[in-house]
Amino acid sequence: MKQCPNCHEDIEDGFEICWKCNYSMTENQVLDFSDIDDGGRKLDCLRCGIPLKYSGNFKFHEGTNPGIFGNLFEIFMNRESFDLYICPKCGKVEFYTPLT
């Protein structure tokens, strides 16, 4: 565990941004996330109770790429799209279907 120099909150060793005040250990400043897309949802972590951070929309497909025709057959694959949210404190990941 390390401690945030800005708000003195305990932070897991693998995290470089404080979950409480958004202080970046690598940039030595508080980051402003107000201009980042929030995915249209305000969600809290079920374990920690703090707001989840929107990480983006990711597309997945079922099946494997069959050899040299892999890119051609991608057209016929079933593709699903999910919004990914991450808890900055405990690292829990949650997938949601995108809002339409």
PDB file of N, CA, C and O in Angstrom, residues 5-6 9-10 12-13 18 23 27 29-30 37 40 54 56 70 74 80 86 88 91 95 98:
ATOM      1  N   PRO A   5      -0.194  11.582  -1.779  1.00  0.00           N
ATOM      2  CA  PRO A   5       0.400  12.785  -1.203  1.00  0.00           C
ATOM      3  C   PRO A   5      -0.565  13.965  -1.130  1.00  0.00           C
ATOM      4  O   PRO A   5      -0.333  14.909  -0.395  1.00  0.00           O
ATOM      5  N   ASN A   6      -1.680  13.890  -1.853  1.00  0.00           N
ATOM      6  CA  ASN A   6      -2.650  14.980  -1.867  1.00  0.00           C
ATOM      7  C   ASN A   6      -3.684  14.864  -0.746  1.00  0.00           C
ATOM      8  O   ASN A   6      -3.899  15.809   0.006  1.00  0.00           O
ATOM      9  N   GLU A   9      -4.973   9.276   1.372  1.00  0.00           N
ATOM     10  CA  GLU A   9      -5.772   8.051   1.318  1.00  0.00           C
ATOM     11  C   GLU A   9      -4.859   6.884   0.935  1.00  0.00           C
ATOM     12  O   GLU A   9      -3.912   7.046   0.162  1.00  0.00           O
ATOM     13  N   ASP A  10      -5.126   5.701   1.475  1.00  0.00           N
ATOM     14  CA  ASP A  10      -4.356   4.514   1.109  1.00  0.00           C
ATOM     15  C   ASP A  10      -4.731   4.067  -0.297  1.00  0.00           C
ATOM     16  O   ASP A  10      -5.901   4.011  -0.654  1.00  0.00           O
ATOM     17  N   GLU A  12      -3.792   1.078  -3.409  1.00  0.00           N
ATOM     18  CA  GLU A  12      -3.150  -0.188  -3.744  1.00  0.00           C
ATOM     19  C   GLU A  12      -1.898   0.075  -4.576  1.00  0.00           C
ATOM     20  O   GLU A  12      -1.846   1.034  -5.355  1.00  0.00           O
ATOM     21  N   ASP A  13      -0.912  -0.785  -4.464  1.00  0.00           N
ATOM     22  CA  ASP A  13       0.361  -0.600  -5.162  1.00  0.00           C
ATOM     23  C   ASP A  13       0.221  -0.573  -6.684  1.00  0.00           C
ATOM     24  O   ASP A  13       0.959   0.118  -7.366  1.00  0.00           O
ATOM     25  N   CYS A  18      -5.177   8.144  -7.502  1.00  0.00           N
ATOM     26  CA  CYS A  18      -5.930   8.032  -6.249  1.00  0.00           C
ATOM     27  C   CYS A  18      -7.419   7.961  -6.557  1.00  0.00           C
ATOM     28  O   CYS A  18      -7.943   8.788  -7.302  1.00  0.00           O
ATOM     29  N   TYR A  23      -5.630  12.139  -7.878  1.00  0.00           N
ATOM     30  CA  TYR A  23      -4.238  12.575  -7.953  1.00  0.00           C
ATOM     31  C   TYR A  23      -3.433  11.520  -8.703  1.00  0.00           C
ATOM     32  O   TYR A  23      -3.486  10.340  -8.386  1.00  0.00           O
ATOM     33  N   GLU A  27       2.029  11.954 -12.891  1.00  0.00           N
ATOM     34  CA  GLU A  27       2.034  13.343 -13.352  1.00  0.00           C
ATOM     35  C   GLU A  27       2.138  14.352 -12.209  1.00  0.00           C
ATOM     36  O   GLU A  27       2.238  15.552 -12.458  1.00  0.00           O
ATOM     37  N   GLN A  29      -0.090  15.571 -10.158  1.00  0.00           N
ATOM     38  CA  GLN A  29      -1.148  16.575 -10.148  1.00  0.00           C
ATOM     39  C   GLN A  29      -2.510  15.897 -10.090  1.00  0.00           C
ATOM     40  O   GLN A  29      -2.641  14.719 -10.397  1.00  0.00           O
ATOM     41  N   VAL A  30      -3.520  16.664  -9.684  1.00  0.00           N
ATOM     42  CA  VAL A  30      -4.887  16.162  -9.660  1.00  0.00           C
ATOM     43  C   VAL A  30      -5.434  16.249 -11.086  1.00  0.00           C
ATOM     44  O   VAL A  30      -5.361  17.302 -11.724  1.00  0.00           O
ATOM     45  N   ASP A  37     -16.058  11.052 -21.355  1.00  0.00           N
ATOM     46  CA  ASP A  37     -17.374  10.434 -21.478  1.00  0.00           C
ATOM     47  C   ASP A  37     -17.616   9.484 -20.314  1.00  0.00           C
ATOM     48  O   ASP A  37     -16.747   8.681 -19.967  1.00  0.00           O
ATOM     49  N   GLY A  40     -22.917   7.556 -19.941  1.00  0.00           N
ATOM     50  CA  GLY A  40     -24.331   7.837 -19.730  1.00  0.00           C
ATOM     51  C   GLY A  40     -24.909   7.244 -18.462  1.00  0.00           C
ATOM     52  O   GLY A  40     -26.106   7.319 -18.236  1.00  0.00           O
ATOM     53  N   TYR A  54     -15.944   4.929 -16.121  1.00  0.00           N
ATOM     54  CA  TYR A  54     -16.218   4.419 -17.461  1.00  0.00           C
ATOM     55  C   TYR A  54     -14.897   4.249 -18.193  1.00  0.00           C
ATOM     56  O   TYR A  54     -14.084   5.165 -18.240  1.00  0.00           O
ATOM     57  N   GLY A  56     -14.769   2.725 -21.455  1.00  0.00           N
ATOM     58  CA  GLY A  56     -14.973   2.724 -22.897  1.00  0.00           C
ATOM     59  C   GLY A  56     -15.896   1.611 -23.349  1.00  0.00           C
ATOM     60  O   GLY A  56     -16.365   0.794 -22.558  1.00  0.00           O
ATOM     61  N   GLY A  70      -9.410 -15.270 -41.847  1.00  0.00           N
ATOM     62  CA  GLY A  70      -9.912 -14.725 -40.582  1.00  0.00           C
ATOM     63  C   GLY A  70     -10.574 -13.371 -40.716  1.00  0.00           C
ATOM     64  O   GLY A  70     -11.676 -13.153 -40.238  1.00  0.00           O
ATOM     65  N   GLU A  74     -14.703 -12.331 -40.392  1.00  0.00           N
ATOM     66  CA  GLU A  74     -15.121 -11.431 -39.308  1.00  0.00           C
ATOM     67  C   GLU A  74     -16.466 -10.786 -39.630  1.00  0.00           C
ATOM     68  O   GLU A  74     -17.233 -10.450 -38.746  1.00  0.00           O
ATOM     69  N   GLU A  80     -20.710  -8.583 -30.231  1.00  0.00           N
ATOM     70  CA  GLU A  80     -21.437  -7.952 -29.129  1.00  0.00           C
ATOM     71  C   GLU A  80     -20.644  -6.747 -28.655  1.00  0.00           C
ATOM     72  O   GLU A  80     -19.415  -6.755 -28.655  1.00  0.00           O
ATOM     73  N   ILE A  86     -14.928   0.274 -14.353  1.00  0.00           N
ATOM     74  CA  ILE A  86     -13.916  -0.255 -13.444  1.00  0.00           C
ATOM     75  C   ILE A  86     -13.953   0.508 -12.128  1.00  0.00           C
ATOM     76  O   ILE A  86     -14.063   1.728 -12.112  1.00  0.00           O
ATOM     77  N   PRO A  88     -11.967   2.051  -9.252  1.00  0.00           N
ATOM     78  CA  PRO A  88     -10.573   2.448  -9.068  1.00  0.00           C
ATOM     79  C   PRO A  88      -9.976   1.998  -7.733  1.00  0.00           C
ATOM     80  O   PRO A  88      -8.770   2.007  -7.564  1.00  0.00           O
ATOM     81  N   GLY A  91     -10.665  -2.642  -8.136  1.00  0.00           N
ATOM     82  CA  GLY A  91     -10.356  -3.215  -9.436  1.00  0.00           C
ATOM     83  C   GLY A  91     -11.468  -4.049 -10.041  1.00  0.00           C
ATOM     84  O   GLY A  91     -11.280  -4.656 -11.091  1.00  0.00           O
ATOM     85  N   PHE A  95     -19.478  -5.198 -16.899  1.00  0.00           N
ATOM     86  CA  PHE A  95     -19.882  -4.981 -18.280  1.00  0.00           C
ATOM     87  C   PHE A  95     -21.375  -4.654 -18.319  1.00  0.00           C
ATOM     88  O   PHE A  95     -22.167  -5.285 -17.608  1.00  0.00           O
ATOM     89  N   PRO A  98     -24.658  -1.241 -24.008  1.00  0.00           N
ATOM     90  CA  PRO A  98     -24.675   0.203 -24.232  1.00  0.00           C
ATOM     91  C   PRO A  98     -26.101   0.759 -24.206  1.00  0.00           C
ATOM     92  O   PRO A  98     -27.054   0.084 -24.624  1.00  0.00           O
TER      93      PRO A  98
END
